[in-house]
Short mmCIF file of C-alpha atoms and ligand atoms in Angstrom, two decimals:
data_model
loop_
_atom_site.label_atom_id
_atom_site.label_comp_id
_atom_site.label_asym_id
_atom_site.label_seq_id
_atom_site.Cartn_x
_atom_site.Cartn_y
_atom_site.Cartn_z
CA MET W 1 -3.54 43.17 -121.05
CA LYS W 2 -0.23 44.85 -121.87
CA PHE W 3 2.26 45.85 -119.17
CA PHE W 4 4.37 48.94 -119.80
CA ILE W 5 6.95 50.21 -117.33
CA ASP W 6 6.80 53.92 -116.55
CA THR W 7 10.42 54.92 -116.13
CA ALA W 8 13.53 56.10 -117.94
CA ASN W 9 15.77 54.02 -115.64
CA LEU W 10 17.62 51.50 -117.81
CA ALA W 11 18.34 49.07 -114.94
CA GLN W 12 14.66 48.90 -114.01
CA ILE W 13 13.65 48.48 -117.65
CA GLU W 14 16.16 45.61 -117.97
CA GLU W 15 14.82 43.99 -114.78
CA ALA W 16 11.22 44.16 -116.02
CA GLN W 17 12.27 42.85 -119.44
CA ALA W 18 14.08 39.92 -117.79
CA LEU W 19 10.85 38.99 -115.97
CA GLY W 20 9.43 38.24 -119.42
CA VAL W 21 6.15 40.13 -119.06
CA LEU W 22 7.08 43.57 -120.40
CA ASP W 23 5.26 44.93 -123.46
CA GLY W 24 6.69 48.45 -123.63
CA VAL W 25 7.94 51.57 -121.88
CA THR W 26 6.49 55.01 -121.19
CA THR W 27 8.58 58.03 -120.27
CA ASN W 28 7.90 61.70 -119.72
CA PRO W 29 10.09 64.80 -119.25
CA SER W 30 9.97 64.42 -115.44
CA LEU W 31 11.13 60.78 -115.60
CA MET W 32 13.99 61.73 -117.97
CA ALA W 33 15.05 64.55 -115.63
CA LYS W 34 14.91 62.15 -112.66
CA GLU W 35 17.57 60.01 -114.37
CA GLY W 36 19.68 63.12 -115.02
CA ILE W 37 19.18 62.88 -118.79
CA THR W 38 19.40 66.44 -120.11
CA GLY W 39 20.30 68.08 -123.43
CA LYS W 40 18.73 67.14 -126.75
CA ASN W 41 21.39 64.68 -127.94
CA ASN W 42 21.52 62.81 -124.63
CA ILE W 43 17.73 62.59 -124.52
CA LEU W 44 17.50 61.24 -128.08
CA LYS W 45 20.29 58.72 -127.40
CA HIS W 46 18.53 57.58 -124.23
CA TYR W 47 15.35 56.81 -126.20
CA VAL W 48 17.37 54.67 -128.61
CA ASP W 49 19.02 52.88 -125.66
CA ILE W 50 15.56 52.12 -124.24
CA CYS W 51 14.31 50.83 -127.62
CA ASN W 52 17.33 48.53 -127.82
CA LEU W 53 16.48 47.00 -124.42
CA VAL W 54 12.83 46.08 -125.09
CA ASP W 55 10.72 44.65 -127.90
CA GLY W 56 7.58 46.81 -127.64
CA ASP W 57 6.43 50.41 -127.96
CA VAL W 58 8.43 53.19 -126.28
CA SER W 59 6.57 56.45 -125.67
CA ALA W 60 8.75 59.55 -126.11
CA GLU W 61 7.14 62.86 -125.15
CA VAL W 62 7.48 66.13 -127.05
CA ASN W 63 8.49 69.16 -125.00
CA ALA W 64 7.09 71.76 -127.42
CA VAL W 65 3.65 73.19 -126.66
CA ASP W 66 3.02 74.87 -130.03
CA TYR W 67 1.71 72.89 -133.03
CA GLU W 68 4.69 73.45 -135.35
CA GLY W 69 7.11 72.62 -132.55
CA MET W 70 5.23 69.40 -131.72
CA ILE W 71 5.32 68.30 -135.37
CA LYS W 72 9.06 69.02 -135.70
CA GLU W 73 9.94 67.32 -132.43
CA GLY W 74 7.55 64.40 -132.98
CA GLU W 75 8.98 63.71 -136.46
CA GLU W 76 12.48 63.73 -135.05
CA LEU W 77 11.45 61.30 -132.30
CA ALA W 78 9.60 59.00 -134.73
CA ASP W 79 12.68 58.89 -136.99
CA LEU W 80 14.85 57.62 -134.12
CA HIS W 81 13.49 54.06 -134.06
CA ASP W 82 10.46 52.14 -135.30
CA GLN W 83 9.42 51.37 -131.70
CA ILE W 84 8.95 55.05 -130.84
CA VAL W 85 5.42 56.28 -130.08
CA VAL W 86 5.08 60.08 -130.13
CA LYS W 87 3.62 61.23 -126.81
CA LEU W 88 1.58 64.43 -126.96
CA PRO W 89 -0.25 66.41 -124.27
CA LEU W 90 -4.04 66.68 -124.34
CA THR W 91 -4.19 70.28 -125.52
CA LYS W 92 -5.73 71.79 -128.65
CA GLU W 93 -2.29 71.73 -130.30
CA GLY W 94 -1.65 68.18 -129.04
CA ILE W 95 -4.92 66.92 -130.56
CA MET W 96 -4.11 68.62 -133.89
CA ALA W 97 -0.64 67.06 -133.83
CA CYS W 98 -2.16 63.68 -132.96
CA LYS W 99 -4.36 63.87 -136.06
CA TYR W 100 -1.32 64.85 -138.17
CA PHE W 101 0.74 61.88 -136.95
CA SER W 102 -2.08 59.35 -137.09
CA ASP W 103 -2.80 60.38 -140.71
CA LYS W 104 0.87 59.65 -141.44
CA GLY W 105 0.70 56.22 -139.76
CA ILE W 106 2.92 57.30 -136.85
CA LYS W 107 1.88 55.90 -133.46
CA THR W 108 0.77 58.38 -130.80
CA ASN W 109 0.09 58.40 -127.07
CA VAL W 110 -2.08 61.30 -125.87
CA THR W 111 -1.18 62.02 -122.27
CA LEU W 112 -2.40 64.08 -119.30
CA VAL W 113 -5.97 62.83 -119.77
CA PHE W 114 -8.26 63.49 -116.81
CA SER W 115 -11.77 63.29 -118.32
CA ALA W 116 -13.81 61.02 -120.58
CA GLY W 117 -14.40 63.92 -122.99
CA GLN W 118 -10.66 64.40 -123.41
CA ALA W 119 -10.25 60.67 -124.12
CA LEU W 120 -13.05 60.82 -126.73
CA LEU W 121 -11.29 63.70 -128.51
CA ALA W 122 -8.01 61.78 -128.57
CA ALA W 123 -9.76 58.71 -130.03
CA LYS W 124 -11.41 60.85 -132.72
CA ALA W 125 -7.98 62.28 -133.58
CA GLY W 126 -6.78 58.71 -134.17
CA ALA W 127 -4.57 58.27 -131.10
CA THR W 128 -2.96 54.84 -130.79
CA TYR W 129 -3.05 55.15 -126.98
CA VAL W 130 -4.85 57.47 -124.59
CA SER W 131 -3.32 57.89 -121.12
CA PRO W 132 -5.73 58.68 -118.28
CA PHE W 133 -3.77 59.37 -115.06
CA ILE W 134 -5.56 57.36 -112.41
CA GLY W 135 -3.16 57.91 -109.50
CA ARG W 136 -3.19 61.68 -109.88
CA LEU W 137 -7.01 61.66 -109.87
CA ASP W 138 -7.00 59.53 -106.71
CA ASP W 139 -4.56 62.08 -105.21
CA VAL W 140 -7.28 64.76 -105.48
CA SER W 141 -10.06 62.54 -104.10
CA THR W 142 -11.51 61.69 -107.51
CA ASP W 143 -12.00 58.06 -108.54
CA GLY W 144 -9.38 57.34 -111.21
CA LEU W 145 -10.75 53.87 -111.91
CA ALA W 146 -14.22 55.30 -112.59
CA LEU W 147 -12.64 57.29 -115.42
CA ILE W 148 -11.21 54.09 -116.92
CA GLU W 149 -14.72 52.54 -116.75
CA ASP W 150 -16.26 55.55 -118.53
CA ILE W 151 -13.65 55.54 -121.29
CA ARG W 152 -14.02 51.74 -121.77
CA LEU W 153 -17.80 52.18 -122.20
CA ILE W 154 -17.44 55.04 -124.67
CA PHE W 155 -14.76 53.36 -126.79
CA ASP W 156 -16.76 50.11 -126.88
CA ASN W 157 -19.97 51.97 -127.84
CA TYR W 158 -18.32 53.21 -131.03
CA GLY W 159 -15.62 50.61 -131.65
CA TYR W 160 -12.74 53.05 -131.27
CA GLU W 161 -9.45 51.20 -131.68
CA THR W 162 -7.52 53.63 -129.47
CA GLU W 163 -6.06 51.62 -126.60
CA ILE W 164 -6.76 52.70 -123.03
CA LEU W 165 -3.36 53.02 -121.38
CA ALA W 166 -4.02 53.43 -117.66
CA ALA W 167 -1.20 55.68 -116.46
CA SER W 168 -0.08 57.04 -113.11
CA VAL W 169 -0.59 53.53 -111.77
CA ARG W 170 0.87 53.40 -108.28
CA HIS W 171 0.27 49.91 -106.85
CA THR W 172 -0.90 46.36 -107.47
CA MET W 173 -4.61 47.01 -106.84
CA HIS W 174 -4.60 49.66 -109.56
CA ILE W 175 -3.32 46.99 -111.98
CA ILE W 176 -5.82 44.34 -110.84
CA ASN W 177 -8.77 46.74 -111.01
CA CYS W 178 -7.70 48.03 -114.43
CA ALA W 179 -7.60 44.42 -115.63
CA LYS W 180 -11.15 43.85 -114.25
CA ILE W 181 -12.44 46.96 -116.03
CA GLY W 182 -10.72 46.08 -119.30
CA ALA W 183 -7.99 48.69 -119.69
CA ASP W 184 -5.85 47.60 -122.64
CA VAL W 185 -2.55 48.60 -121.06
CA ILE W 186 -1.23 49.70 -117.67
CA THR W 187 1.95 51.67 -117.16
CA GLY W 188 3.48 51.81 -113.72
CA PRO W 189 6.66 51.53 -111.70
CA LEU W 190 8.57 48.26 -111.41
CA SER W 191 7.42 48.02 -107.76
CA ALA W 192 3.75 47.77 -108.83
CA ILE W 193 4.45 45.15 -111.51
CA ALA W 194 6.79 43.06 -109.33
CA GLY W 195 4.34 43.46 -106.44
CA LEU W 196 1.95 41.14 -108.29
CA LEU W 197 4.36 38.28 -107.53
CA LYS W 198 3.91 38.54 -103.81
CA HIS W 199 1.64 36.48 -101.56
CA PRO W 200 2.56 35.34 -98.04
CA LEU W 201 0.84 31.96 -98.56
CA THR W 202 3.11 31.34 -101.57
CA ASP W 203 6.16 31.98 -99.37
CA ILE W 204 4.82 29.80 -96.52
CA GLY W 205 3.80 27.03 -98.93
CA LEU W 206 7.18 27.04 -100.69
CA ALA W 207 9.08 26.95 -97.38
CA GLN W 208 6.99 23.90 -96.38
CA PHE W 209 7.61 22.13 -99.72
CA ILE W 210 11.36 22.71 -99.38
CA ALA W 211 11.40 21.50 -95.76
CA ASP W 212 9.40 18.35 -96.59
CA PHE W 213 11.60 17.57 -99.60
CA GLU W 214 14.75 17.96 -97.50
CA LYS W 215 13.32 15.71 -94.72
CA GLY W 216 12.54 12.94 -97.19
CA ASN W 217 15.82 13.21 -99.12
CA LYS W 218 18.41 13.32 -96.36
O1 G3P B 301 2.48 57.73 -117.07
C1 G3P B 301 2.20 58.92 -116.40
C2 G3P B 301 2.93 58.92 -115.13
O2 G3P B 301 4.28 59.10 -115.35
C3 G3P B 301 2.45 59.78 -114.08
O3 G3P B 301 2.67 59.06 -112.94
O4 G3P B 301 3.03 58.70 -110.58
O5 G3P B 301 3.84 60.81 -111.68
O6 G3P B 301 1.42 60.42 -111.30
P1 G3P B 301 2.74 59.80 -111.55
#
């Protein structure tokens, strides 16, 4: 299973990279705005900075909603760095743009996926990744993990190579359950990834080992 971090914060990306388990980064316009990154040149430079910090795929989202605009913006993003994955919304225009980029061998991430039918369309359009938002479904009392199960079944039925990128992951149990279901990738905040480290029995056990070692080596 791949771990992506869902942020545009360079310090957090560096921290996750230093842990040695990071496979890539996802961003979106809200995450860029949260870091105060505005204006085309600053945004493009920030994507390059992110690519230079990590080894894996870096999803960069188009802001255009029309087909021509998505193609122009996506080509500009793809030209920035070979780690860039063009992130497109699950709209009619986004699916058409996904097909355009996949035909050209440019990686894509189709985002804002909330149904199995939408995921199937993205796979048929050749998406590299499809991003179902599990946390946002949970927020409206709909089982986000059930959607991951449905998409896994459908993709396996037909051998689609599109990777299921479970997005809007909020906590450790989302990650563990996605791993049980067989999501290919999760993207979440550093807190969810680092949260996997924690267990009180590990802390208690380590404190005991240290105390016993110190007793015997005085
Ligand atoms: O990867 C999609 C993600 O950014 C959405 O997460 O927490 O805003 O629902 P969230």
